[in-house]
């Protein structure tokens, strides 16, 4: 079963260490609801290098303003 993100809130820019390069990279942290967990809000972080399709789509949507402004 594929994960479908049904709602997003509180997107914020954060810094994290890339496990591949050990360099600091920008990520977006937020809370999501999914088709698998119903109304429960789950912490989620995404990057432009996300390997999961739902993570790639969320990164694109967040950067295109689909879920509002990304805070700091």
Short mmCIF file of N, CA and C in Angstrom, two decimals:
data_model
loop_
_atom_site.label_atom_id
_atom_site.label_comp_id
_atom_site.label_asym_id
_atom_site.label_seq_id
_atom_site.Cartn_x
_atom_site.Cartn_y
_atom_site.Cartn_z
N UNK A 1 0.84 -1.18 0.00
CA UNK A 1 0.00 0.00 0.00
C UNK A 1 0.89 1.24 0.00
N UNK A 2 0.64 2.14 -0.92
CA UNK A 2 1.45 3.36 -0.97
C UNK A 2 0.92 4.39 0.02
N UNK A 3 1.83 5.23 0.50
CA UNK A 3 1.47 6.27 1.45
C UNK A 3 0.96 7.49 0.69
N UNK A 4 -0.19 7.98 1.11
CA UNK A 4 -0.75 9.19 0.54
C UNK A 4 -0.86 10.22 1.66
N UNK A 5 -0.21 11.36 1.47
CA UNK A 5 -0.29 12.44 2.45
C UNK A 5 -1.58 13.20 2.19
N UNK A 6 -2.44 13.26 3.22
CA UNK A 6 -3.76 13.87 3.06
C UNK A 6 -3.85 15.28 3.62
N UNK A 7 -2.94 15.66 4.53
CA UNK A 7 -2.93 17.02 5.10
C UNK A 7 -1.52 17.33 5.60
N UNK A 8 -1.17 18.62 5.57
CA UNK A 8 0.16 19.08 5.99
C UNK A 8 -0.02 20.35 6.80
N UNK A 9 0.77 20.47 7.87
CA UNK A 9 0.74 21.72 8.65
C UNK A 9 2.14 22.02 9.20
N UNK A 10 2.35 23.29 9.54
CA UNK A 10 3.56 23.76 10.20
C UNK A 10 4.87 23.49 9.45
N UNK A 11 4.95 23.73 8.15
CA UNK A 11 6.24 23.51 7.47
C UNK A 11 7.28 24.54 7.91
N UNK A 12 8.50 24.06 8.19
CA UNK A 12 9.58 24.93 8.63
C UNK A 12 10.91 24.46 8.03
N UNK A 13 11.73 25.44 7.62
CA UNK A 13 13.08 25.13 7.15
C UNK A 13 13.93 24.73 8.35
N UNK A 14 14.72 23.70 8.19
CA UNK A 14 15.67 23.24 9.22
C UNK A 14 16.96 22.81 8.53
N UNK A 15 17.99 22.64 9.32
CA UNK A 15 19.27 22.12 8.84
C UNK A 15 19.45 20.70 9.38
N UNK A 16 20.08 19.85 8.58
CA UNK A 16 20.36 18.48 9.02
C UNK A 16 21.64 18.03 8.34
N UNK A 17 22.23 16.97 8.83
CA UNK A 17 23.42 16.40 8.22
C UNK A 17 23.00 15.33 7.22
N UNK A 18 23.52 15.43 6.01
CA UNK A 18 23.26 14.41 5.01
C UNK A 18 24.03 13.14 5.39
N UNK A 19 23.36 12.00 5.47
CA UNK A 19 24.07 10.76 5.82
C UNK A 19 25.04 10.32 4.72
N UNK A 20 24.80 10.76 3.50
CA UNK A 20 25.66 10.37 2.38
C UNK A 20 26.95 11.18 2.33
N UNK A 21 26.83 12.50 2.54
CA UNK A 21 27.99 13.38 2.37
C UNK A 21 28.50 13.96 3.68
N UNK A 22 27.73 13.80 4.77
CA UNK A 22 28.05 14.39 6.07
C UNK A 22 28.18 15.91 5.99
N UNK A 23 27.48 16.51 5.04
CA UNK A 23 27.42 17.96 4.91
C UNK A 23 26.05 18.43 5.38
N UNK A 24 26.01 19.69 5.82
CA UNK A 24 24.75 20.27 6.27
C UNK A 24 23.87 20.58 5.06
N UNK A 25 22.59 20.17 5.13
CA UNK A 25 21.64 20.39 4.04
C UNK A 25 20.36 20.99 4.59
N UNK A 26 19.60 21.65 3.72
CA UNK A 26 18.29 22.18 4.09
C UNK A 26 17.24 21.08 3.97
N UNK A 27 16.40 21.02 4.99
CA UNK A 27 15.25 20.11 4.94
C UNK A 27 14.02 20.90 5.35
N UNK A 28 12.86 20.35 5.07
CA UNK A 28 11.61 20.95 5.54
C UNK A 28 10.99 19.96 6.51
N UNK A 29 10.80 20.41 7.75
CA UNK A 29 10.11 19.62 8.77
C UNK A 29 8.67 20.09 8.82
N UNK A 30 7.75 19.17 9.01
CA UNK A 30 6.33 19.51 9.10
C UNK A 30 5.61 18.39 9.83
N UNK A 31 4.32 18.50 9.88
CA UNK A 31 3.47 17.44 10.41
C UNK A 31 2.52 17.04 9.29
N UNK A 32 2.28 15.75 9.17
CA UNK A 32 1.40 15.26 8.10
C UNK A 32 0.36 14.29 8.66
N UNK A 33 -0.73 14.21 7.92
CA UNK A 33 -1.70 13.13 8.11
C UNK A 33 -1.63 12.28 6.85
N UNK A 34 -1.81 10.97 7.01
CA UNK A 34 -1.73 10.07 5.86
C UNK A 34 -2.95 9.16 5.80
N UNK A 35 -3.07 8.48 4.67
CA UNK A 35 -4.16 7.53 4.49
C UNK A 35 -4.05 6.35 5.44
N UNK A 36 -2.86 6.09 5.98
CA UNK A 36 -2.67 4.93 6.85
C UNK A 36 -2.92 5.22 8.33
N UNK A 37 -2.83 6.50 8.74
CA UNK A 37 -2.98 6.83 10.16
C UNK A 37 -4.12 7.78 10.45
N UNK A 38 -4.99 8.01 9.48
CA UNK A 38 -6.19 8.79 9.71
C UNK A 38 -5.94 10.20 10.21
N UNK A 39 -6.53 10.56 11.35
CA UNK A 39 -6.46 11.92 11.88
C UNK A 39 -5.20 12.20 12.71
N UNK A 40 -4.35 11.21 12.88
CA UNK A 40 -3.14 11.40 13.69
C UNK A 40 -2.11 12.25 12.94
N UNK A 41 -1.57 13.28 13.61
CA UNK A 41 -0.52 14.13 13.02
C UNK A 41 0.83 13.51 13.32
N UNK A 42 1.63 13.29 12.27
CA UNK A 42 2.94 12.66 12.41
C UNK A 42 4.05 13.63 12.00
N UNK A 43 5.18 13.64 12.72
CA UNK A 43 6.30 14.47 12.29
C UNK A 43 6.88 13.91 11.00
N UNK A 44 7.29 14.81 10.10
CA UNK A 44 7.82 14.38 8.81
C UNK A 44 8.87 15.37 8.35
N UNK A 45 9.92 14.88 7.77
CA UNK A 45 10.96 15.73 7.18
C UNK A 45 11.22 15.30 5.76
N UNK A 46 11.38 16.27 4.86
CA UNK A 46 11.65 15.90 3.47
C UNK A 46 12.79 16.75 2.91
N UNK A 47 13.42 16.20 1.89
CA UNK A 47 14.54 16.85 1.21
C UNK A 47 14.34 16.70 -0.30
N UNK A 48 15.12 17.43 -1.10
CA UNK A 48 15.01 17.23 -2.54
C UNK A 48 15.56 15.88 -2.98
N UNK A 49 16.24 15.19 -2.08
CA UNK A 49 16.85 13.88 -2.40
C UNK A 49 16.06 12.72 -1.83
N UNK A 50 14.84 12.98 -1.40
CA UNK A 50 14.01 11.95 -0.80
C UNK A 50 13.88 10.77 -1.76
N UNK A 51 13.92 9.55 -1.22
CA UNK A 51 13.81 8.36 -2.07
C UNK A 51 12.37 7.90 -2.23
N UNK A 52 11.49 8.26 -1.30
CA UNK A 52 10.08 7.85 -1.38
C UNK A 52 9.30 8.84 -2.24
N UNK A 53 8.40 8.33 -3.04
CA UNK A 53 7.61 9.18 -3.93
C UNK A 53 6.80 10.22 -3.17
N UNK A 54 6.20 9.83 -2.03
CA UNK A 54 5.40 10.80 -1.27
C UNK A 54 6.29 11.91 -0.70
N UNK A 55 7.54 11.60 -0.37
CA UNK A 55 8.47 12.62 0.10
C UNK A 55 8.88 13.58 -1.00
N UNK A 56 9.14 13.04 -2.19
CA UNK A 56 9.49 13.88 -3.34
C UNK A 56 8.34 14.82 -3.69
N UNK A 57 7.13 14.27 -3.69
CA UNK A 57 5.95 15.07 -4.04
C UNK A 57 5.72 16.16 -2.99
N UNK A 58 5.89 15.81 -1.71
CA UNK A 58 5.69 16.80 -0.65
C UNK A 58 6.74 17.91 -0.76
N UNK A 59 8.00 17.58 -1.02
CA UNK A 59 9.05 18.59 -1.19
C UNK A 59 8.66 19.57 -2.31
N UNK A 60 8.21 19.02 -3.43
CA UNK A 60 7.80 19.85 -4.57
C UNK A 60 6.61 20.73 -4.20
N UNK A 61 5.61 20.13 -3.59
CA UNK A 61 4.40 20.90 -3.21
C UNK A 61 4.74 22.02 -2.22
N UNK A 62 5.54 21.71 -1.21
CA UNK A 62 5.91 22.72 -0.22
C UNK A 62 6.65 23.87 -0.86
N UNK A 63 7.59 23.58 -1.76
CA UNK A 63 8.36 24.62 -2.42
C UNK A 63 7.53 25.42 -3.42
N UNK A 64 6.42 24.86 -3.86
CA UNK A 64 5.52 25.57 -4.77
C UNK A 64 4.40 26.29 -4.03
N UNK A 65 4.44 26.29 -2.69
CA UNK A 65 3.47 27.02 -1.89
C UNK A 65 2.12 26.35 -1.73
N UNK A 66 2.02 25.09 -2.10
CA UNK A 66 0.73 24.38 -2.02
C UNK A 66 0.21 24.32 -0.58
N UNK A 67 1.10 24.24 0.39
CA UNK A 67 0.68 24.12 1.80
C UNK A 67 1.02 25.39 2.59
N UNK A 68 1.09 26.51 1.92
CA UNK A 68 1.37 27.77 2.59
C UNK A 68 2.85 28.09 2.66
N UNK A 69 3.14 29.15 3.38
CA UNK A 69 4.52 29.63 3.51
C UNK A 69 5.32 28.71 4.43
N UNK A 70 6.58 28.50 4.08
CA UNK A 70 7.48 27.70 4.91
C UNK A 70 8.13 28.63 5.92
N UNK A 71 7.97 28.33 7.19
CA UNK A 71 8.53 29.17 8.24
C UNK A 71 10.00 28.86 8.50
N UNK A 72 10.55 29.61 9.44
CA UNK A 72 11.96 29.38 9.83
C UNK A 72 12.05 28.99 11.28
#
